[in-house]
Coordinates of C-alpha atoms in Angstrom, one line a residue:
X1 CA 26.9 14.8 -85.5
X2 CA 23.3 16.0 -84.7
X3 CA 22.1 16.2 -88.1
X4 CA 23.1 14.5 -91.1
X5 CA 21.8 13.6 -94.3
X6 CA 22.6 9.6 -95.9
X7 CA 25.2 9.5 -92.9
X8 CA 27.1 12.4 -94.8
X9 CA 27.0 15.3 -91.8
X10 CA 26.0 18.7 -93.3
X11 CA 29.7 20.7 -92.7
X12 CA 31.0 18.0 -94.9
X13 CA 28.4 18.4 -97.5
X14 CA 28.2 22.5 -97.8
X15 CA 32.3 21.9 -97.4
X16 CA 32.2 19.5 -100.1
X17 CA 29.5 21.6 -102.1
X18 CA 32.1 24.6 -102.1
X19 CA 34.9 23.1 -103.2
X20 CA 33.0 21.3 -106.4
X21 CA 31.1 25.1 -106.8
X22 CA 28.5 23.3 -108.9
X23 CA 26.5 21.7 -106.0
X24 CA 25.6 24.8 -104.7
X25 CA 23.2 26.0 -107.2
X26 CA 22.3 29.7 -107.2
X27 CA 24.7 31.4 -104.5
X28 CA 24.5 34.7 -104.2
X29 CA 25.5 37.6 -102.1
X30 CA 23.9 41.1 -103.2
X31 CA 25.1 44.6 -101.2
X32 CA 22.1 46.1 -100.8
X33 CA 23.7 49.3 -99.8
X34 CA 26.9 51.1 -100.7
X35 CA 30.2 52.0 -98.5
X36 CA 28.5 55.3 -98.1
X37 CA 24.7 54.8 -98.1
X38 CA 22.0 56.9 -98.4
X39 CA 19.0 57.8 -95.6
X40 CA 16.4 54.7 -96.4
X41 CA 18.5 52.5 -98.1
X42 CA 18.2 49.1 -96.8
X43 CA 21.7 48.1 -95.2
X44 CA 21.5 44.3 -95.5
X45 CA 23.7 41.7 -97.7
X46 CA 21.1 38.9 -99.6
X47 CA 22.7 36.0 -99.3
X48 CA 21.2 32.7 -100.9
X49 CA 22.6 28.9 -101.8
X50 CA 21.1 25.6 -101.7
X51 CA 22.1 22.6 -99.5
X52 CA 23.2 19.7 -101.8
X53 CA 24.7 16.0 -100.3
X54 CA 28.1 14.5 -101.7
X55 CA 25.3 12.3 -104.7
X56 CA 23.5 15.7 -105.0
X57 CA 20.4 15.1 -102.9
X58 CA 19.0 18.2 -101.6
X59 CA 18.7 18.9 -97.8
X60 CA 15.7 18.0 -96.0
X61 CA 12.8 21.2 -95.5
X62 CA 12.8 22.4 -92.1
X63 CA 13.7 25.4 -90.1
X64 CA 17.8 25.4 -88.9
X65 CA 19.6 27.1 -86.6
X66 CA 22.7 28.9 -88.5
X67 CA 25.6 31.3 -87.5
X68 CA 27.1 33.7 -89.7
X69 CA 30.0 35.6 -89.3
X70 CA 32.2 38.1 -91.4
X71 CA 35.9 38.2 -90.8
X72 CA 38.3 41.0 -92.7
X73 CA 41.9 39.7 -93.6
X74 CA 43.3 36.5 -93.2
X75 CA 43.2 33.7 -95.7
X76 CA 39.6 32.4 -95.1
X77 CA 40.7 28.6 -94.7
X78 CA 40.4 27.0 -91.1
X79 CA 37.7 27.7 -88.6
X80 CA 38.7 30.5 -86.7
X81 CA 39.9 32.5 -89.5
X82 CA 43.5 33.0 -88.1
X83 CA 45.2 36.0 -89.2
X84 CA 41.8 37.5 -89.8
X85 CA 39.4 39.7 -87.5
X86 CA 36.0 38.7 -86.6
X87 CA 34.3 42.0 -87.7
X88 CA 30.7 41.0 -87.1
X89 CA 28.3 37.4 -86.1
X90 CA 24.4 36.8 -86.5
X91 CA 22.5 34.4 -85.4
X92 CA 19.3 33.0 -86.5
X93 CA 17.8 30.9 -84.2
X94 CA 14.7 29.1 -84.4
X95 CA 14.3 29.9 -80.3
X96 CA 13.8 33.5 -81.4
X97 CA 11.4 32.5 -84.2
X98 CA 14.4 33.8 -86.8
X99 CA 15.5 29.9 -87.7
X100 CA 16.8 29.3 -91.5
X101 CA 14.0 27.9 -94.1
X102 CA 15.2 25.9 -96.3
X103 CA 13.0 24.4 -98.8
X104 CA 14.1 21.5 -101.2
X105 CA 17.6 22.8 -100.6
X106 CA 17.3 26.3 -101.2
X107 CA 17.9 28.8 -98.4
X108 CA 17.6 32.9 -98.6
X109 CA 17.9 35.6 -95.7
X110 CA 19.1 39.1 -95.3
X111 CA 22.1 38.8 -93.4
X112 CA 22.0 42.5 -91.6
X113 CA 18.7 42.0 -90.0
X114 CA 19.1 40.5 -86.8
X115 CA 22.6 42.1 -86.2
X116 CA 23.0 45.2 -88.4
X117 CA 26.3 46.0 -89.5
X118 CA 26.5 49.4 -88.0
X119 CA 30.2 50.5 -88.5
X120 CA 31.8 47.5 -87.3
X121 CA 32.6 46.3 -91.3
X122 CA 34.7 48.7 -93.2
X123 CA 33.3 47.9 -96.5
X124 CA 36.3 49.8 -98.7
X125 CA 38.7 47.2 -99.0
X126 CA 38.7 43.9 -100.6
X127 CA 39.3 41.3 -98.2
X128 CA 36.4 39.9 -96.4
X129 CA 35.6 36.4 -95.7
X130 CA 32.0 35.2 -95.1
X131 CA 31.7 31.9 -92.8
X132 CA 28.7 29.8 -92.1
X133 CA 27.9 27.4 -89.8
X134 CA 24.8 24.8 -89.4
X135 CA 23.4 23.9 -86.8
X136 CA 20.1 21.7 -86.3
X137 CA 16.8 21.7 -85.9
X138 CA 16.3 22.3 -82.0
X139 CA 13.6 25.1 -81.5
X140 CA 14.3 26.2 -78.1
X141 CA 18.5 26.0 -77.7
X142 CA 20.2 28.9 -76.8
X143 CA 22.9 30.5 -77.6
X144 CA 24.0 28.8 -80.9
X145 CA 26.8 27.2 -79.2
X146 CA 24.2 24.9 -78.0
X147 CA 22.5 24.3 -81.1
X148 CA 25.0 21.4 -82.5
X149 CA 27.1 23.5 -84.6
X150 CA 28.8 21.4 -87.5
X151 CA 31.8 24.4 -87.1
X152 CA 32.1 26.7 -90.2
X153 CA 32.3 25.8 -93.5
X154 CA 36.0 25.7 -95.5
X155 CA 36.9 27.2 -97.1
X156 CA 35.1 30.3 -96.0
X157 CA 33.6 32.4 -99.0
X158 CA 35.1 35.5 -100.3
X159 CA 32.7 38.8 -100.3
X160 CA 32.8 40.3 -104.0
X161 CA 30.7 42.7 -106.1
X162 CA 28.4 42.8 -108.8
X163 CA 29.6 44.7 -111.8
X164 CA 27.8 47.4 -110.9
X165 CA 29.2 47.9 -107.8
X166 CA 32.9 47.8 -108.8
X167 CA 32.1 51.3 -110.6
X168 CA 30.2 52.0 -107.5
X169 CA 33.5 52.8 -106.0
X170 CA 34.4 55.7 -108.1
X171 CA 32.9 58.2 -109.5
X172 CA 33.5 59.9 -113.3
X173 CA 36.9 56.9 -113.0
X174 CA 37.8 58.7 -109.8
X175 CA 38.1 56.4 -106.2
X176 CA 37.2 58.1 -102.8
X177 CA 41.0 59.7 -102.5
X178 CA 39.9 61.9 -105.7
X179 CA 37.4 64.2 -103.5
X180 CA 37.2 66.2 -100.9
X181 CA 34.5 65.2 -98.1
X182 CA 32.0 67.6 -96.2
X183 CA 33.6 67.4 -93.0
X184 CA 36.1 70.3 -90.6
X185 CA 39.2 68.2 -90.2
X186 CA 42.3 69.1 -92.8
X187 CA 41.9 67.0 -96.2
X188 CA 45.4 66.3 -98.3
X189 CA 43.8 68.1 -101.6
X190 CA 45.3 69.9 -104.4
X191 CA 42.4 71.8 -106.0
X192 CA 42.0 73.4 -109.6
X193 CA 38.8 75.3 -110.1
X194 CA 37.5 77.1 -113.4
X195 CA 34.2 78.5 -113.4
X196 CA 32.1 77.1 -116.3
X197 CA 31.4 80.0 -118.6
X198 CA 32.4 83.5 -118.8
X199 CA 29.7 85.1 -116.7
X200 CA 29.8 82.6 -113.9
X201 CA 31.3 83.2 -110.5
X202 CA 34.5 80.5 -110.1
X203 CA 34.2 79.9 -106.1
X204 CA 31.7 81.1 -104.1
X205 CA 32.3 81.0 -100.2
X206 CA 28.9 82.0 -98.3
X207 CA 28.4 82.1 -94.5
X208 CA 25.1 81.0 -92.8
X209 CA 22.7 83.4 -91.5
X210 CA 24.1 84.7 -88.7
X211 CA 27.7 83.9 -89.2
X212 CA 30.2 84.7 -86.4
X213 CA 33.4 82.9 -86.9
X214 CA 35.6 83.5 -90.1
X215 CA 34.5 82.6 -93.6
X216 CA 37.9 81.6 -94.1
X217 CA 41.4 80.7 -92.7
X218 CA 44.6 80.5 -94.8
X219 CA 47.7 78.8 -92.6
X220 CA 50.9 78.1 -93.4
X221 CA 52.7 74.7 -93.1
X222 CA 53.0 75.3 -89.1
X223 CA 49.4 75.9 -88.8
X224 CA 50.0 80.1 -88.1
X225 CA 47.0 82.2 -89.3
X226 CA 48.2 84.0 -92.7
X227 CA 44.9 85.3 -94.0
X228 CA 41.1 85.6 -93.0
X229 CA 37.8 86.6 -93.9
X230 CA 36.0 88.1 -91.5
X231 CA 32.2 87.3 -91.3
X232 CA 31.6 90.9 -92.4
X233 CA 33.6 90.4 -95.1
X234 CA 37.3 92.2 -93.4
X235 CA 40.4 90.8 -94.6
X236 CA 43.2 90.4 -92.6
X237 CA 46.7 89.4 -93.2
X238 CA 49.7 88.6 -91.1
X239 CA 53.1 87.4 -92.0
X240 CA 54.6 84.3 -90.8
X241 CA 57.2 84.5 -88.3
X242 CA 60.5 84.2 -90.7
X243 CA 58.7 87.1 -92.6
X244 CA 57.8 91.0 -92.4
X245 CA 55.7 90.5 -95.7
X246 CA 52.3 89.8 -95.8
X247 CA 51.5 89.9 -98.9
X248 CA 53.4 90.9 -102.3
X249 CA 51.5 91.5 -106.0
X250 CA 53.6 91.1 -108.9
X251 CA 53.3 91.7 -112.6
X252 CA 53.4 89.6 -115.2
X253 CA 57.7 89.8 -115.1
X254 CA 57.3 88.6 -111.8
X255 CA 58.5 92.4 -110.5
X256 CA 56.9 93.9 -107.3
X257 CA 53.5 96.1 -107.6
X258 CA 52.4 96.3 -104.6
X259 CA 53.9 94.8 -101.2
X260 CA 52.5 95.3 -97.4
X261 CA 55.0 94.8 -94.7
X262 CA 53.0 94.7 -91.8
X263 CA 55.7 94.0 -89.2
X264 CA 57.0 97.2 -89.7
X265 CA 53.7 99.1 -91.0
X266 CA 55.2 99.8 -94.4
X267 CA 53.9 100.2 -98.1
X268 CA 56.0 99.7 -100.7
X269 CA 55.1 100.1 -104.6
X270 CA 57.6 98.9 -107.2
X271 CA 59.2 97.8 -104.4
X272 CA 59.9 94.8 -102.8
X273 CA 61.7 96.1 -99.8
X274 CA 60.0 99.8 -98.5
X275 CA 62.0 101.5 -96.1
X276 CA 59.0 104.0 -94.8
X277 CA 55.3 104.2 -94.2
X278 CA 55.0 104.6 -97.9
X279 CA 58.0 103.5 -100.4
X280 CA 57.2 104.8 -103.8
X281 CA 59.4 103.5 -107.0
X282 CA 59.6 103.6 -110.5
X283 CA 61.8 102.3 -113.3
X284 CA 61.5 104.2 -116.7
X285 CA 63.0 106.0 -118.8
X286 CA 60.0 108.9 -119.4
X287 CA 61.0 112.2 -118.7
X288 CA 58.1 114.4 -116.9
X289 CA 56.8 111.3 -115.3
X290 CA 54.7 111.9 -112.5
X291 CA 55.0 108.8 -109.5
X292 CA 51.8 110.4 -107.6
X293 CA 48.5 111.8 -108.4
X294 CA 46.3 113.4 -106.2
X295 CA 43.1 114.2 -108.8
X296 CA 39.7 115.7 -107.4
X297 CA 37.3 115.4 -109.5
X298 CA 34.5 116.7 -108.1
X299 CA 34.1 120.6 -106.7
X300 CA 36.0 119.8 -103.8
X301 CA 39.9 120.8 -102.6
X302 CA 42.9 118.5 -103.2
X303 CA 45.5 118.2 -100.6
X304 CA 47.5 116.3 -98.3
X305 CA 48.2 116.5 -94.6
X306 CA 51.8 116.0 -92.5
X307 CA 51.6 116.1 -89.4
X308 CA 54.2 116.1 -86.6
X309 CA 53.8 116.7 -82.7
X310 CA 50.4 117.6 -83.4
X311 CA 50.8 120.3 -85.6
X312 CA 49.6 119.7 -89.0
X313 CA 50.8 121.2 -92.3
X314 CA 48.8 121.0 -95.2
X315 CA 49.4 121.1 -99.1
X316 CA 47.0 121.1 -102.2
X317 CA 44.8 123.0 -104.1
X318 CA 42.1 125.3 -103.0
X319 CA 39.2 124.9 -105.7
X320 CA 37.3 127.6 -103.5
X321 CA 40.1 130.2 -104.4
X322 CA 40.0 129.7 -107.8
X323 CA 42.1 126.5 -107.7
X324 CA 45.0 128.4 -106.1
X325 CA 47.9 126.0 -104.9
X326 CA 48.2 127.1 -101.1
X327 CA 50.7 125.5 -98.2
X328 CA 49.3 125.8 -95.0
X329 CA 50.3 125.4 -91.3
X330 CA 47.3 125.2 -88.6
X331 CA 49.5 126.9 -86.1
X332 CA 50.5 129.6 -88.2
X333 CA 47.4 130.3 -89.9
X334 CA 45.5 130.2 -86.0
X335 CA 43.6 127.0 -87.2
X336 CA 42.9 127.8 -90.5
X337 CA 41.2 125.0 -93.3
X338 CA 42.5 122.4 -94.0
X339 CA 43.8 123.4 -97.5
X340 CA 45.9 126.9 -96.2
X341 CA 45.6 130.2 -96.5
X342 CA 49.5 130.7 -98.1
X343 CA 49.7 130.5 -101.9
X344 CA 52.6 130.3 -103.8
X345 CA 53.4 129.9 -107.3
X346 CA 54.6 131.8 -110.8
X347 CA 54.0 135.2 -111.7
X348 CA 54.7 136.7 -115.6
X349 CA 57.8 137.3 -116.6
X350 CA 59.1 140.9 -115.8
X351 CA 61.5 142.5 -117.8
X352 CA 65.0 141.0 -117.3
X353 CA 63.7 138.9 -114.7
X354 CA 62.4 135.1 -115.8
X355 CA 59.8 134.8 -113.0
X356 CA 59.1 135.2 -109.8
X357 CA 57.2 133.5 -106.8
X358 CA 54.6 135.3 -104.7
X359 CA 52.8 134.8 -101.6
X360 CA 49.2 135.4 -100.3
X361 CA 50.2 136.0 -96.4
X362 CA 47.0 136.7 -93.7
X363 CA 48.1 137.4 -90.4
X364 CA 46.6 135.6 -87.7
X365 CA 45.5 138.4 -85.6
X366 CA 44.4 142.4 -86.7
X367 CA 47.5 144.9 -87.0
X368 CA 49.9 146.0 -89.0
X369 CA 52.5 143.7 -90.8
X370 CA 55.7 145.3 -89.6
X371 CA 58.0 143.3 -91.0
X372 CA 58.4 140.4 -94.2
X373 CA 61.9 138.6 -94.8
X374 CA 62.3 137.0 -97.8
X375 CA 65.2 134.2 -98.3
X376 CA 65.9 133.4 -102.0
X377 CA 68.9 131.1 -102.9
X378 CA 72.1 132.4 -105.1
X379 CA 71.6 131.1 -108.4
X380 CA 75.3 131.5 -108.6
X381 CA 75.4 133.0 -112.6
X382 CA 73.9 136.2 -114.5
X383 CA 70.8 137.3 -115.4
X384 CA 69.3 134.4 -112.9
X385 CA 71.1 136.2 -109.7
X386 CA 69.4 139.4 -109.9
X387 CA 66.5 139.7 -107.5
X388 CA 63.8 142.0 -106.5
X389 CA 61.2 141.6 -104.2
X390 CA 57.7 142.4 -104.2
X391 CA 54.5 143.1 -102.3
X392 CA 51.1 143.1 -104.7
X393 CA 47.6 142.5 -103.5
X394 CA 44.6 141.1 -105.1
X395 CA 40.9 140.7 -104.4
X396 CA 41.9 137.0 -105.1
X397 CA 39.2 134.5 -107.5
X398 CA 42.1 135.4 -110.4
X399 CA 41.8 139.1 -110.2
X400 CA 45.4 141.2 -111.4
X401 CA 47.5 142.1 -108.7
X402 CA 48.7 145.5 -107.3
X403 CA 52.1 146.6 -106.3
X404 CA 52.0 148.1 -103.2
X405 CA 55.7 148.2 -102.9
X406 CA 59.3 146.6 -104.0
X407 CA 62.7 146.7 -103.4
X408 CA 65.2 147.2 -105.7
X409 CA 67.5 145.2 -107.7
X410 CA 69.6 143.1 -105.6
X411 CA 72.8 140.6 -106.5
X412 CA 72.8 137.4 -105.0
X413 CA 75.7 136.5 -103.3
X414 CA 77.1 133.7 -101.4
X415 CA 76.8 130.3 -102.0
X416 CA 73.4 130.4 -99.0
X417 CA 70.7 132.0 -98.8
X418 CA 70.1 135.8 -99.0
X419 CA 67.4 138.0 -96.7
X420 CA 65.7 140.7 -97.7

């Protein structure tokens, strides 16, 4: 051996000095950052001991040349570590001016300084094995092969934390797999959020200024877009392949409310199934019960519009007329609004008769009307198949109307319609 102290070589001493534990005085190894460190924090491991002989003599002052290495796995007991993996070596060499000090036995450096540690240690797990190996004195050898190596020290010493640092890894009793990291590529989560008081929002989603791609992306198991949010804010949703519904609300009994399905551009409510553009259902037992309502509530008309071939038919309720109900057909009524220029609905009752219908009828050109049919069904049974027919007019805005002339009694007959 190059170096040895009362003709004891220094590997057998530090080897020695291991396995008693008590003639090393003082060793220490202090992580000076954690797995994930912040910007600034000092990324080094403080490692100190003192060099003791077999009679516990301490090593003579001077400047040594040492290797240090970090292996992960393996059982840490023969040179070499076998079964391990070297994850990282520094030297300190007194050629580069970075020698050892040791001073009545004690030694301290920041292992981390000469070689950093960079990525190549994977500090989460608990199995990493610190060798050291000493060499001697020789200021200008080079690399440390050449420096008269006593071989590393067995057994190697284990890497362990300071109390501290064993809560370090978790984080309110939590470890790592507990959280969700800021990064793009899918996370095994299961989330559960509640927003902490009443007038809080729960989740807030916000893209940056500028945004252009989605502000979010629901898939299903196969990865196939389900749902999105637009950067303006859109939503768009599309079944998955084995399905025509996109989406489905329920209530409370779990029973449809609302369903979109978008293969076949249908609308269902109370219905789980619609069969048209818009599938309307109800299950009650009120009588009188409206399943649609059309309200206006302010001065304009109320109406709908079908329209087929391009010729549009419209229904509702003409506030400008006094909030007469009118049924309209563009062709017919040679463009006329949108609400119609036909009305139709009850009249008093007349004598005998219960009620009757009338119509407001414009023609769509000047003239004379020359002829009016009139096709009203057999109500089958006495008084209600007794029919006359009427024409009244009216300055309209609710004023009475006029007979201008009638027909007279008739008896329905036939099971179809009769013409006047």
């Amino acid at each position: 051996m190059l170096f040895e102290l009362v003709g004891t070589p220094l590997r057998r001493l530090l080897a020695r000095a291991l396995v008693l534990g008590v003639l090393i005085v003082g060793l220490s190894f202090s992580l000076m950052t954690p797995v994930s460190a912040a910007v600034g924090i000092n990324k080094q491991l403080n490692f100190q001991g003192r060099l003791l002989n077999a009679q516990g003599a301490v090593a003579a002052d001077g400047f040594y040349n040492v290797q240090f290495k970090i292996y992960q796995d393996g059982p840490g007991t023969a040179a070499g570590n076998p079964g391990g993996t070297l994850k990282w070596t520094e030297d300190w060499l007194n050629n580069a001016g970075n020698g050892v000090k040791v001073v009545n036995g004690y030694i301290s450096v920041q292992l981390g300084s000469i070689t950093p540690f960079g990525s190549s240690i994977d500090w989460n797990q608990d199995t990493l094995w610190l060798s050291v190996n000493i060499g001697n004195t020789n200021t200008t050898c080079t690399p440390f092969g050449s420096c008269g190596g006593d071989g590393e020290m067995i057994p190697m010493k284990r890497l362990s934390a300071v109390p501290y640092a064993l809560n370090a890894s978790q984080l309110g009793g939590m470890d790592a797999t507990g959280f969700i990291q800021n990064r793009t590529t899918l996370q095994a989560a299961n989330i559960a959020v509640q927003s902490s008081a009443a007038g809080n929002v729960g989740v807030l989603i916000q893209g940056a200024s500028g945004q252009t791609a989605d502000l979010m992306d629901l898939r299903n198991g196969g990865g196939t877009l389900v749902a999105s949010v637009s950067a303006t804010g859109s939503v768009a949703l599309q079944p998955s392949t084995d399905s025509t519904t996109a989406f489905t609300l329920k209530n409370s009994t779990g029973s449809s409310v609302l369903t979109a399905d978008t293969q076949n551009a249908r609308l269902g409510i109370g219905t789980n199934t619609p069969t048209t553009t818009l599938h309307i259902e109800s299950n009650d037992a009120l009588s009188n019960r409206l399943q649609t309502i059309i309200k206006q509530t302010g001065s304009g008309d109320a109406g709908i519009e079908m329209n087929a071939s391009g010729t549009s038919y419209y229904v509702g309720i003409d506030n400008s007329d006094g909030g007469a109900f009118k049924i309209n057909s563009n062709a017919a009524a040679g463009g006329a609004g949108p609400v119609g220029t036909s009305t139709i609905g009850s009249g008093p009752d007349t004598g005998a008769y219960n009620s009757y219908t009338y119509a407001k009828i414009t023609p769509a050109t000047n003239g004379t009307i020359s002829q009016i049919k009139a096709y009203i069904g057999n109500a089958a049974t006495a008084p209600l198949n007794k029919a006359v027919v009427g024409i009244y007019s009216t300055s309209g805005g609710g004023s009475p109307l006029t007979l201008l002339a009638s027909s007279p009694e008739t008896t329905l007959t036939g099971s179809s319609w009769n013409t006047f």
